[in-house]
XYZ file of C-alpha atoms in Angstrom:
631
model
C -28.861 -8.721 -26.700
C -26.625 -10.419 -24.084
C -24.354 -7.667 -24.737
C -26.902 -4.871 -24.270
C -27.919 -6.692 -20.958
C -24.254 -6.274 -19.355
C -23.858 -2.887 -20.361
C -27.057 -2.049 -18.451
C -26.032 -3.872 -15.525
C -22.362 -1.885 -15.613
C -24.645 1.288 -15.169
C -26.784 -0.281 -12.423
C -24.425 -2.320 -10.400
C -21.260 -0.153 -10.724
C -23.286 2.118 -8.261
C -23.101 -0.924 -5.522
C -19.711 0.302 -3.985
C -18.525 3.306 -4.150
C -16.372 4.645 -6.853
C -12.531 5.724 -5.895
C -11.902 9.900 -6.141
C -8.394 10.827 -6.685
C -7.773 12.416 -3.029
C -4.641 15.191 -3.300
C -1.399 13.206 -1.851
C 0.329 16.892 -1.511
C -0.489 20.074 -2.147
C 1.260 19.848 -5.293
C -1.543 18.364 -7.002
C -4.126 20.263 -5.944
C -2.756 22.867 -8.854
C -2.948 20.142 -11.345
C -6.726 19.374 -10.426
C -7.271 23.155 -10.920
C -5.711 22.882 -14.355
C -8.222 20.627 -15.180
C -10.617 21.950 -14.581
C -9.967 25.409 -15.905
C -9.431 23.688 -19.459
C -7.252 24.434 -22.171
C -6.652 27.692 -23.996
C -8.069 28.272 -27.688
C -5.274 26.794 -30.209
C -5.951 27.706 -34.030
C -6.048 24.027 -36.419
C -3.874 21.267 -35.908
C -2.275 20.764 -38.663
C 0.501 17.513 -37.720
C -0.747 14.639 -40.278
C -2.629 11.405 -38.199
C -3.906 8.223 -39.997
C -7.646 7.432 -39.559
C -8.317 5.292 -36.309
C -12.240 4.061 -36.795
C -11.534 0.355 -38.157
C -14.463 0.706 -40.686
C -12.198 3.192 -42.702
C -11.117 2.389 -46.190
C -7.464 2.003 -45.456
C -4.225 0.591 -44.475
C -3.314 2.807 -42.065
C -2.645 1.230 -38.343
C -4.551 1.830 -35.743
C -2.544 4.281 -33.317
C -3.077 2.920 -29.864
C -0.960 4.882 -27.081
C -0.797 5.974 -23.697
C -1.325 9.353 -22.492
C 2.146 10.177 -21.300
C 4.200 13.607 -20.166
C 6.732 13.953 -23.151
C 10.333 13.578 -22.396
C 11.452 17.165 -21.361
C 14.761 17.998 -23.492
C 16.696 20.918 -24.758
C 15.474 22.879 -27.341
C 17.329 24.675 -29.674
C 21.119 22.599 -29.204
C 22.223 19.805 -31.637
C 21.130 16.048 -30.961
C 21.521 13.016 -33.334
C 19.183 10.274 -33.699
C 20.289 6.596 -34.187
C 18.674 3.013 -34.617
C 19.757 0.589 -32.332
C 17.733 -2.154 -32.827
C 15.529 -3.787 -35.799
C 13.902 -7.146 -35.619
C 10.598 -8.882 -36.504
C 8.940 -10.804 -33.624
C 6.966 -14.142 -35.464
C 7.059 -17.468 -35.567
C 9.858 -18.751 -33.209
C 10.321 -15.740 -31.161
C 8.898 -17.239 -27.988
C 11.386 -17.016 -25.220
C 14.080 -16.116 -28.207
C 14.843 -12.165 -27.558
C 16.505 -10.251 -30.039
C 19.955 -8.957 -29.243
C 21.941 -6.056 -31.377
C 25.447 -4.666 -30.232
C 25.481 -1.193 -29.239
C 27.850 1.470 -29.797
C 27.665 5.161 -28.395
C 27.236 7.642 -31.047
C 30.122 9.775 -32.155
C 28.795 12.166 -34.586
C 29.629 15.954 -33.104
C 26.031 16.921 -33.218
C 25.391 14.065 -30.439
C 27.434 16.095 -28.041
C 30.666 14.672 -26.095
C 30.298 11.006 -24.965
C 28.549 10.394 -21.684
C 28.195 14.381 -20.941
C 24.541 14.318 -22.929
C 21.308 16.821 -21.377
C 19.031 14.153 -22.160
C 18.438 10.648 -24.050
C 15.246 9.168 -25.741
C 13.941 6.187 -26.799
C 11.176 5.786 -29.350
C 9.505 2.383 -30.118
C 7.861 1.563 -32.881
C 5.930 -1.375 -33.466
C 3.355 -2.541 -36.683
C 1.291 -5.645 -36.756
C -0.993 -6.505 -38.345
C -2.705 -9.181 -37.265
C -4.751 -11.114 -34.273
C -2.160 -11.578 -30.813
C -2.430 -11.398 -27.185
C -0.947 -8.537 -25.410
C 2.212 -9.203 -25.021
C 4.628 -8.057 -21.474
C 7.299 -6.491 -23.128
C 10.635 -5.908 -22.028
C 13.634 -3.743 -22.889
C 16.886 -4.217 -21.728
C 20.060 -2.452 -21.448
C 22.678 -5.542 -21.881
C 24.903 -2.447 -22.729
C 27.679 -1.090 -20.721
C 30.126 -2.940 -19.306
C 28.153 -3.913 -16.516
C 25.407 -5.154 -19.181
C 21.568 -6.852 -18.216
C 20.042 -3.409 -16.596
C 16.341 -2.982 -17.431
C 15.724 0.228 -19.261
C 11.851 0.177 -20.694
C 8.794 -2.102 -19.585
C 5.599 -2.265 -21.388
C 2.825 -4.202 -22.905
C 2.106 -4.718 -26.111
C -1.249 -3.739 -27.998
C -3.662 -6.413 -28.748
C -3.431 -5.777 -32.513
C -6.013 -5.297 -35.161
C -6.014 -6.196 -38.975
C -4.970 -2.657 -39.669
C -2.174 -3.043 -36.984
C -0.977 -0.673 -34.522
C 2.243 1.789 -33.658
C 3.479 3.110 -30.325
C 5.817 5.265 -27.857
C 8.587 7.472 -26.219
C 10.537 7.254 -23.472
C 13.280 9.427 -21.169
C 15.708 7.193 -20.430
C 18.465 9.866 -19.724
C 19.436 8.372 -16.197
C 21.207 5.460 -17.633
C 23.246 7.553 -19.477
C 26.480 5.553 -17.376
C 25.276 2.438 -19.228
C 24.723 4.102 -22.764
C 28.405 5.731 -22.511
C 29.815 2.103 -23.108
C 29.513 -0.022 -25.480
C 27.562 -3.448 -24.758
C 24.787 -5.218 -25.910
C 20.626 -4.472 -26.380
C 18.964 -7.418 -25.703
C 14.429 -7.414 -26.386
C 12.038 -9.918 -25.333
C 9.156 -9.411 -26.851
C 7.724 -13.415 -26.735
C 5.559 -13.640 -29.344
C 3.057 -16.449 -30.727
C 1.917 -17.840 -34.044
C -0.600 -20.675 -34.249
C -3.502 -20.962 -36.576
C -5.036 -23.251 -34.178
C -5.269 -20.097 -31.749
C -6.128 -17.793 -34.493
C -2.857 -15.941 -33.409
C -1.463 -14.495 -36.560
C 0.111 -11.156 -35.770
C 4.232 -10.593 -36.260
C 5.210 -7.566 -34.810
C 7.619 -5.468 -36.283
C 9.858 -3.173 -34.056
C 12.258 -0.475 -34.415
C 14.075 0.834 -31.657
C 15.707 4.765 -31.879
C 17.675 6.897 -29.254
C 18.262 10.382 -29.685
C 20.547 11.938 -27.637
C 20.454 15.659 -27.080
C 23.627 17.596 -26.251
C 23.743 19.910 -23.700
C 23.103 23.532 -23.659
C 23.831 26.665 -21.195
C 20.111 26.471 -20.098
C 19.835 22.489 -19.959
C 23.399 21.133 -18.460
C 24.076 17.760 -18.232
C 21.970 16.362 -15.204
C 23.563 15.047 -12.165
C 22.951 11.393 -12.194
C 24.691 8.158 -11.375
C 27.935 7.435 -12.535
C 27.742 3.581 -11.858
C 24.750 1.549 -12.757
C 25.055 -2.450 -11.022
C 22.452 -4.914 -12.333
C 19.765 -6.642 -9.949
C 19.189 -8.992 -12.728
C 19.874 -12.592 -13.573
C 22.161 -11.473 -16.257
C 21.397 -14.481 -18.728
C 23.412 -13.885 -21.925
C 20.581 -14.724 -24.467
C 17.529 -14.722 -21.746
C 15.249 -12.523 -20.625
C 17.026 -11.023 -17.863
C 14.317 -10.395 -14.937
C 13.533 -12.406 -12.059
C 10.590 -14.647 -12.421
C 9.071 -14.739 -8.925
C 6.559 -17.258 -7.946
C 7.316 -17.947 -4.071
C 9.106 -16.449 -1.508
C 12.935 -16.419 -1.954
C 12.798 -13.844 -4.560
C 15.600 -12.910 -7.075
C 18.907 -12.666 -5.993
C 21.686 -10.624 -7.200
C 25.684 -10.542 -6.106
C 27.373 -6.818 -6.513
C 30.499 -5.254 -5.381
C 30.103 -1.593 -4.497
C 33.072 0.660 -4.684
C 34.946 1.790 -1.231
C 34.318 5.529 -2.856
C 30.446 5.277 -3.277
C 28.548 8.066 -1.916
C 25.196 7.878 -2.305
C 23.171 4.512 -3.628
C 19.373 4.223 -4.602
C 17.748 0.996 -6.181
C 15.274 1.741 -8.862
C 12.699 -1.196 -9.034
C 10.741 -2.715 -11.451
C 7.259 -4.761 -10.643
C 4.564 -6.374 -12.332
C 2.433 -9.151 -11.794
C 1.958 -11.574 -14.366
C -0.254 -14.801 -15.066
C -2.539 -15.648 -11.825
C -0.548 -12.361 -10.139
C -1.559 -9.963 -13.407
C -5.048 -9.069 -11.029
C -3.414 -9.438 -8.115
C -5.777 -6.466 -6.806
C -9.151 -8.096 -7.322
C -7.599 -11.912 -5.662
C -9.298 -12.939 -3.092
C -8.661 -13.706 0.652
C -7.880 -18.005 0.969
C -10.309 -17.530 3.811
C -12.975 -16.480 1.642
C -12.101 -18.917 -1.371
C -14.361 -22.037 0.099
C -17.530 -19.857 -0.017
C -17.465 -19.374 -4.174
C -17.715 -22.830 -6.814
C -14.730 -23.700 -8.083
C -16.503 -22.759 -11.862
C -15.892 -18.849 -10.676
C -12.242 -18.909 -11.438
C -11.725 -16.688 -8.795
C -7.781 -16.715 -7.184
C -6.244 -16.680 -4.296
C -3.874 -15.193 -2.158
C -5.492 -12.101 -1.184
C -4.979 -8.686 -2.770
C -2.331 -6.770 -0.640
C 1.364 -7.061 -2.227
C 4.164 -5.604 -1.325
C 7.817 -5.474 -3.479
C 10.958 -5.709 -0.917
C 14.155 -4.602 -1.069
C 16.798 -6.818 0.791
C 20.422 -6.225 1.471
C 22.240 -9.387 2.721
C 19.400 -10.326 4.073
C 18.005 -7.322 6.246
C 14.841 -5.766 4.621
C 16.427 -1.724 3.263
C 12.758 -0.991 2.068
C 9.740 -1.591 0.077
C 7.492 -0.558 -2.958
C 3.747 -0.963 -3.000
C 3.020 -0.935 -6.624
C 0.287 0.807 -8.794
C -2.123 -1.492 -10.648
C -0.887 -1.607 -14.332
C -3.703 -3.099 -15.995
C -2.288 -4.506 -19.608
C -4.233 -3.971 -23.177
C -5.789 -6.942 -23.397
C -6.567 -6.385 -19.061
C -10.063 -7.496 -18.008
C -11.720 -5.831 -20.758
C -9.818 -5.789 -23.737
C -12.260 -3.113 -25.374
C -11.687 -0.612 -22.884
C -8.208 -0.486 -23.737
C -8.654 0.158 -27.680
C -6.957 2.900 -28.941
C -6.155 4.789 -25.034
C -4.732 2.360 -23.059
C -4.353 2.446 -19.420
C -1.814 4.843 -17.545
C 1.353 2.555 -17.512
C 0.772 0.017 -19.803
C 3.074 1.099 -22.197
C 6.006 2.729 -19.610
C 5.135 1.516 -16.409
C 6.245 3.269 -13.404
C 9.355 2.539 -11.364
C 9.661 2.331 -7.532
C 13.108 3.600 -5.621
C 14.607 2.395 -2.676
C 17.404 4.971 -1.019
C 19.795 2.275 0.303
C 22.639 5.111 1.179
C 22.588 3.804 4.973
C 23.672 0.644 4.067
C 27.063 2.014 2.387
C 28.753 1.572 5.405
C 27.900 -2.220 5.174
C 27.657 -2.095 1.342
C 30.693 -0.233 0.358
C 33.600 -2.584 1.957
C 35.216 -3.697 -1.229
C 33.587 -7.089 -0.647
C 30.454 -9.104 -2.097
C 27.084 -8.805 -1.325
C 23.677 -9.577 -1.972
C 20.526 -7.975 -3.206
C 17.598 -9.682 -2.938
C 13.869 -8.770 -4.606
C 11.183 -10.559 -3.675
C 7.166 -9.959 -3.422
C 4.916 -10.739 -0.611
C 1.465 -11.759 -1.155
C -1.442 -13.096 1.656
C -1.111 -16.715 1.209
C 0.871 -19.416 2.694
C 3.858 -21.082 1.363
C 4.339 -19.484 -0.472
C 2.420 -16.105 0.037
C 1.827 -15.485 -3.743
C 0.594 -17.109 -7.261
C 2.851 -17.906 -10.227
C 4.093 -15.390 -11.214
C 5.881 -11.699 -10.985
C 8.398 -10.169 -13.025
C 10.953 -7.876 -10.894
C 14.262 -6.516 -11.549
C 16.130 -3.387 -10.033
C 19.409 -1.854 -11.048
C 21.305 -0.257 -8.704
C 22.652 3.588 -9.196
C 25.863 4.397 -7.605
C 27.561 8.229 -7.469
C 30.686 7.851 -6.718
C 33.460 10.295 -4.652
C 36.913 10.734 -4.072
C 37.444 9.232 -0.683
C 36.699 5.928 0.782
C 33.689 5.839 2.992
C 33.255 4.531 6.506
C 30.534 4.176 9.158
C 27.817 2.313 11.218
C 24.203 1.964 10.658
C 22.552 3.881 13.940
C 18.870 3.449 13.544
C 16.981 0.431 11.916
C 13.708 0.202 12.788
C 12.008 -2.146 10.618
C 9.388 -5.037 10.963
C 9.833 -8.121 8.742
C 6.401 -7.871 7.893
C 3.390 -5.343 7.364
C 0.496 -5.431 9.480
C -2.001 -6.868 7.921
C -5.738 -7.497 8.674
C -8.574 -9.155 6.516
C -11.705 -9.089 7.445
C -15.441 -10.388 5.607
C -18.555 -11.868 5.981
C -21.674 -13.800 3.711
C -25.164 -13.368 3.425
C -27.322 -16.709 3.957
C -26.210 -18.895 1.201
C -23.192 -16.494 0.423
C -25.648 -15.249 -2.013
C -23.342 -11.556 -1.507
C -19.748 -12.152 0.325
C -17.400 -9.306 0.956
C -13.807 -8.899 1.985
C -12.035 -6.276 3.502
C -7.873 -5.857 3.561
C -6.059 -3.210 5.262
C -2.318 -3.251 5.821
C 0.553 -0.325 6.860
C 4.125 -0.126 7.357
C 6.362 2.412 8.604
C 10.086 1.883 8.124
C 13.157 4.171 9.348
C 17.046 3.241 8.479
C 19.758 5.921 9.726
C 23.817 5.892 9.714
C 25.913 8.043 10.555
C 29.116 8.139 7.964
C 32.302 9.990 6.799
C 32.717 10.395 2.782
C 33.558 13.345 0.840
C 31.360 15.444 2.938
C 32.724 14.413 6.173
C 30.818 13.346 9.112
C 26.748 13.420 8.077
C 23.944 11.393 8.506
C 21.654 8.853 6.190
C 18.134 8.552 6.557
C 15.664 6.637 4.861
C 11.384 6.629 5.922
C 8.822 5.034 4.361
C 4.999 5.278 5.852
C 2.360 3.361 3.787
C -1.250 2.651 3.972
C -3.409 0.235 2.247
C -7.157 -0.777 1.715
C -9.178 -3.179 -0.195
C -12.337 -3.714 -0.454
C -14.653 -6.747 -2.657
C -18.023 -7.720 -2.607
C -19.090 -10.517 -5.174
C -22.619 -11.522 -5.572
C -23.340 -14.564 -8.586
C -21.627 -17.438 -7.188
C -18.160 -15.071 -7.467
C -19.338 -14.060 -11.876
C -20.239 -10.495 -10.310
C -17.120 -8.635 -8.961
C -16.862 -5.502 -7.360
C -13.694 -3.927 -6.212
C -12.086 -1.016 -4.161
C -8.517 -0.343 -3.569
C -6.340 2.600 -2.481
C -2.745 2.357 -1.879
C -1.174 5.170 -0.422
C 2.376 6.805 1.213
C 5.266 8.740 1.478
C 8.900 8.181 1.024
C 11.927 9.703 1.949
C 15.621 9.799 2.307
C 17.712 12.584 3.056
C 21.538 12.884 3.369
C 23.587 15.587 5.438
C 20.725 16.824 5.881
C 19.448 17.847 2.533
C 16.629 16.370 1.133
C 17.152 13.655 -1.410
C 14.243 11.667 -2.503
C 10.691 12.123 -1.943
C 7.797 9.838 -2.890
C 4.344 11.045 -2.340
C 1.428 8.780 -4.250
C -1.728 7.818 -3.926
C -2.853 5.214 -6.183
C -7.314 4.272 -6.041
C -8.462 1.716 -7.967
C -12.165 0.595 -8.483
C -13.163 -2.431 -10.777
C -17.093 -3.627 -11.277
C -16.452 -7.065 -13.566
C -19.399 -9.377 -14.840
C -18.913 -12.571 -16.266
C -22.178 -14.166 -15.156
C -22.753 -14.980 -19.314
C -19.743 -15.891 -19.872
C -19.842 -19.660 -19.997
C -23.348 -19.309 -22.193
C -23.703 -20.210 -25.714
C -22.209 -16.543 -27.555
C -21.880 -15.296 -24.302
C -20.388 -12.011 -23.142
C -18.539 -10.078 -20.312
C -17.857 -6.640 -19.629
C -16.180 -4.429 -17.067
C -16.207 -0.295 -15.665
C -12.886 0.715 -14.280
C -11.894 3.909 -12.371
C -8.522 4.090 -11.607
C -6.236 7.499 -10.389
C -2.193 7.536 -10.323
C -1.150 10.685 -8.451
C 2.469 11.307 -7.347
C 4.856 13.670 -6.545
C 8.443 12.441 -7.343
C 12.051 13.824 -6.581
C 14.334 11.494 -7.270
C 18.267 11.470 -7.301
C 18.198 8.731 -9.895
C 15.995 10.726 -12.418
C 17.530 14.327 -11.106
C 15.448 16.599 -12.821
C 14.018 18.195 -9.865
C 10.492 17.187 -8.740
C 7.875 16.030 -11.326
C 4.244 15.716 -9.977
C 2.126 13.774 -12.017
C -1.801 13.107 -11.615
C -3.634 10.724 -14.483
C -7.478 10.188 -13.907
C -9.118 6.862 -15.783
C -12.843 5.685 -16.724
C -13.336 2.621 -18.657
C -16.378 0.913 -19.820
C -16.519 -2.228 -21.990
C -18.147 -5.306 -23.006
C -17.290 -8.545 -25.194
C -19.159 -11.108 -27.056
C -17.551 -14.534 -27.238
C -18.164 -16.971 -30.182
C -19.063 -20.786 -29.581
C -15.963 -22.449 -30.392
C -14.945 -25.021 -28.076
C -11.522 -24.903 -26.190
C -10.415 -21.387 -26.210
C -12.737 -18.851 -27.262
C -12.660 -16.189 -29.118
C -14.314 -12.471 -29.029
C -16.493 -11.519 -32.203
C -17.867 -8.106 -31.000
C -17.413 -5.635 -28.435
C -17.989 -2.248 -27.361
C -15.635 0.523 -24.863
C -15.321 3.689 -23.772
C -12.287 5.100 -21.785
C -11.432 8.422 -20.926
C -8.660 10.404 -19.130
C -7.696 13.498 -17.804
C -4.056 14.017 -17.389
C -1.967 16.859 -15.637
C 2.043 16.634 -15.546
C 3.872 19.767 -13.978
C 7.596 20.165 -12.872
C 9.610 22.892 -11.214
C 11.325 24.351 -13.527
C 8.140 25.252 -14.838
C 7.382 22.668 -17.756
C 3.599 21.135 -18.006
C 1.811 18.896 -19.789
C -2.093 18.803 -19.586
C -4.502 16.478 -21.667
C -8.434 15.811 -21.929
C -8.339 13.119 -23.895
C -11.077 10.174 -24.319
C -12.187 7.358 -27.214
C -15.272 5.194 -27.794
C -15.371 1.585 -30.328
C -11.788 2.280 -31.691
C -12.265 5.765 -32.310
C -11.141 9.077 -30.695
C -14.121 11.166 -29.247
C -12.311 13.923 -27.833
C -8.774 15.347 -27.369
C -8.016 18.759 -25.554
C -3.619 19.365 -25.232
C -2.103 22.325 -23.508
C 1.081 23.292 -21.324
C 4.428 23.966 -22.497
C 5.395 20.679 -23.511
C 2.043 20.531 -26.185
C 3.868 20.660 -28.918
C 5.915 17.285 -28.323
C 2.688 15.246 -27.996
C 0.116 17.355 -29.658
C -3.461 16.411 -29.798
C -5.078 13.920 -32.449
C -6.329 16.158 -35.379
C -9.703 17.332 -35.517
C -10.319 16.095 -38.369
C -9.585 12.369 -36.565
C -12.437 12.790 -33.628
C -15.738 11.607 -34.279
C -18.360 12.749 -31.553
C -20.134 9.315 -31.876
C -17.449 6.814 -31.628
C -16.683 4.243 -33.870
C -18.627 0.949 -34.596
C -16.717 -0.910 -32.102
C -15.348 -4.125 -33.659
C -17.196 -6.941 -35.427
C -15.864 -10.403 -36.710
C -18.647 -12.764 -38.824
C -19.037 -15.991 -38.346
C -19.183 -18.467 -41.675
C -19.321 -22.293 -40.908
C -17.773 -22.453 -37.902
C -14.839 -19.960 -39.486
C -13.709 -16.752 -38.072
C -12.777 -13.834 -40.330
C -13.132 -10.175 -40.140
């Protein structure tokens, strides 16, 4: 009944703030909208084999949990081989214990010559079967001769008994690092206690395929030199783990003949920081109990980029929200957009090459800048950047003409309470406008470097329930750009809204309950020298619904029954004229719908029909037996 009560309440109360729209951030996804909403075209039966996904079926087969993704885009019709570069079984003992396997580039003819490849892809597959956490995991590139680049980060499915398998991913711009041999190193930190009723191993296998090139797909025009921003432990995870303000520092040594030089960032919060969206203002905290859990250090974060020092630019990151993220049942089998490849930020730091490119060592630093005061964030974030270099024949030289850059954001937070802070709400906003120029000679001769970034933020939380009852708006929005010589090389244009109504006002009860309703948009239009495969505009639209009940153990406590709903409309586009469109959406563990159309269809097709059930599934049940919990 409890649970029946908060799913009413997610229908009444989700309606007390407004809900974020996905707004256009450029004209480019204004077709994708009408896409959309056109539909797809009639496709005869789908006839690709699927295993049953309801978890009252009568089988063995996994549940497929995955996230609605554009498919790699790759030649068709050349040769490609297909390799396994990793095996290994994450139990008992893996916990801060990644698996490393040596890496060799493939030489069979049908991979195409080494290092000249169209395209590379990884595919990841994981079983368990089991009860676990979702688990951050992280894929690195310890290969090459530079070694400890980050190549793949994702989170792990909260697994069911009948397990679960998942995902692709492009990964053609490190092709500089796959040309050498090195080292794969994967942390995938897993536990196994029977006091926590964590018994799930997860079993992974790690592929690349790598396609050669044809006379209608060449090999792309990407970096030549790959530099780690890492902390390049030989057996540890490799990221920075960021829980003040110093950041993550990294030494590199750029070559006199570098041209052109963009950071490619990765961000997530983790721990205290994985919500960082819905934290509240420190000025607000002493109006809420302590018993509300609620955290501090605002909402607003921002990812920099440092270069000896001086602040070359930021990223403000999209909200990843992880399988097992405020709602576990919304997440089960579509997850949310990200969770299992989330995005990357870039950083065009080709006005610093004058500085940079001397021959001599310098620092990179990454660090993340919250609200609070010393430091400005929780514990913790996980960041870690590589650095892609295209190199020249001549030396460079130069000066750095125009650097107009604040150390910090503006930032203003604003609220008020009702008598007895019976309803208090918070308001953030914060911008930042950036612009770094030099003027330099290189292969090209005399030209100019210009990097602009122009962001815009806004948050707004209202919490009513002693801080139980949560709602939450957020939009993040901007452009980046860089050009060189004059020509256009990167451009960034995202808008990323966010709206969360949470409810844990029966959570502390005897069998009490929670339950969340989500909307969240990721729209952006990318053309990036690091990925060079023209521009790729991308617009993913989220609803999630959920609730879990919680059994009466004492100490940590476990769910026993839930319900969720999610569903998604995705467009993808490019300009060579690929697409990838998708109406897909699922209810208790089971697909309801699943429209695919666009070019690239037949690389991710839908789930059979055959798999959707118009009612859902029964959600998920455990029984309770003497104080024992089974399914």
């Amino acid at each position: 009944m409890r649970t029946h009560w908060i799913y009413s309440q997610l229908l009444v109360l989700s309606g007390g703030i407004s809900l974020v729209n996905a707004q256009p951030s450029a004209p480019e996804i204004a077709t994708l909208f009408a896409a959309l909403a056109d539909g797809p075209p009639s496709f005869g039966p789908v006839i690709e084999p699927r295993v049953p996904l309801s978890t009252d079926d009568n089988t063995a087969s996994p549940l497929v949990d995955l996230q609605v993704y554009a498919p790699p885009v790759v030649p068709t019709g050349g040769s490609k081989c297909t390799v396994e570069l990793l095996k290994h079984e994450f139990g008992e003992g893996s916990y801060g214990v990644p698996a490393i396997a040596p890496y060799s580039p493939p030489s069979h003819d049908a991979c195409g010559e080494l290092g000249g490849w169209a395209a590379i892809t990884l595919n990841l597959t994981v079983y368990s079967s089991g009860t676990q956490y979702d688990r951050l995991s992280v894929s690195y590139s310890l290969c090459m001769y530079l070694s400890h680049v980050e190549i793949w980060r994702h989170s792990g499915a909260e697994p069911t008994k009948t397990g679960t398998i998942w995902s692709v991913k492009d990964v053609t711009h490190y092709s500089a690092l796959f040309s050498v041999p090195g080292e794969l190193l994967m942390d995938f930190s897993n536990i196994i206690s029977a006091d926590l009723g964590l018994d799930g191993v997860f079993h992974v296998t790690l592929t690349g395929t790598f396609y050669a090139p044809t006379h209608h797909f060449p090999k792309p025009a990407i970096s030549n030199l790959i530099l780690p921003i890492t902390n390049i432990s030989p057996n540890q995870t490799n990221l920075f783990t960021i829980s003040d303000d110093s950041g993550g520092r990294a030494n590199v040594t750029v070559p006199r003949n570098a041209q052109q030089a963009v950071l490619e960032i990765y961000a997530s919060g983790n721990s205290a920081e994985e919500f960082w969206y819905l934290n509240t203002p420190d000025e607000f905290l002493p109006y809420f109990p302590e018993s509300a859990g609620l955290i501090g250090k605002g909402p607003f974060r921002e990812v920099q980029a440092l270069v000896d020092g001086r602040l070359a630019g930021v990223a403000w990151p999209h909200a990843v929200i992880y399988t097992g993220g405020i709602t576990p049942t919304n997440w089960r089998p579509l997850t949310a957009y990200g969770a299992y490849d989330q995005p990357t930020y870039f950083v065009d730091v080709t006005p610093f090459l004058p500085h940079l490119a001397d021959g001599g060592e310098h620092t990179i630093t990454l660090r993340v800048l919250g609200q609070g005061q010393s430091p400005s964030i929780n514990s913790n974030w996980y960041v870690s950047g590589s650095l892609h270099l295209w190199l020249g024949a001549s030396n460079i030289s130069g000066t750095i003409t125009k650097y107009e850059v604040s150390s910090d954001p503006f930032i203003k937070t604003t609220g008020s309470a009702s008598e007895g802070n019976t309803t208090v709400k918070t308001s953030v906003v914060a911008k930042r406008s950036l612009v770094i120029e030099s003027v330099f000679h290189g292969d090209n001769g005399r030209h100019i470097a210009r990097f602009e970034q122009h962001l815009n933020y806004g948050n707004d939380q209202r919490y009513a329930g002693a801080g139980l009852v949560q709602w939450g708006k957020q939009l993040t929005e901007g452009t980046t750009t860089s050009s060189n010589g004059g020509r256009q090389t990167l451009r960034d244009v995202f808008s990323f809204p966010l709206s969360v109504f949470s409810n844990y006002s029966l959570y502390d009860m005897q069998f009490g309950a929670y339950g969340s309703a989500i909307n969240q948009t990721y729209s952006r239009v990318l053309s990036s020298p690091v990925l060079a495969r023209g521009t790729h505009t991308t617009l993913s639209i989220q609803q999630a619904q959920g609730t879990v009940g919680m059994d009466d153990a004492p100490g940590l406590r476990h769910a026993i029954n839930g319900t969720g709903a999610t569903s998604q409309r995705f467009a993808f586009t490019t300009d060579s004229g690929e697409s990838y469109f998708r109406r897909i959406a699922a209810k208790n563990d089971a697909w309801v719908r699943d429209d695919v159309w666009g070019t690239l269809r037949d690389a991710e097709p839908p789930v059979p029909r055959e798999q959707i059930f118009s009612g859902g599934g029964p959600g998920f049940r455990r029984s309770l037996a003497r104080g024992l919990r089974g399914e």
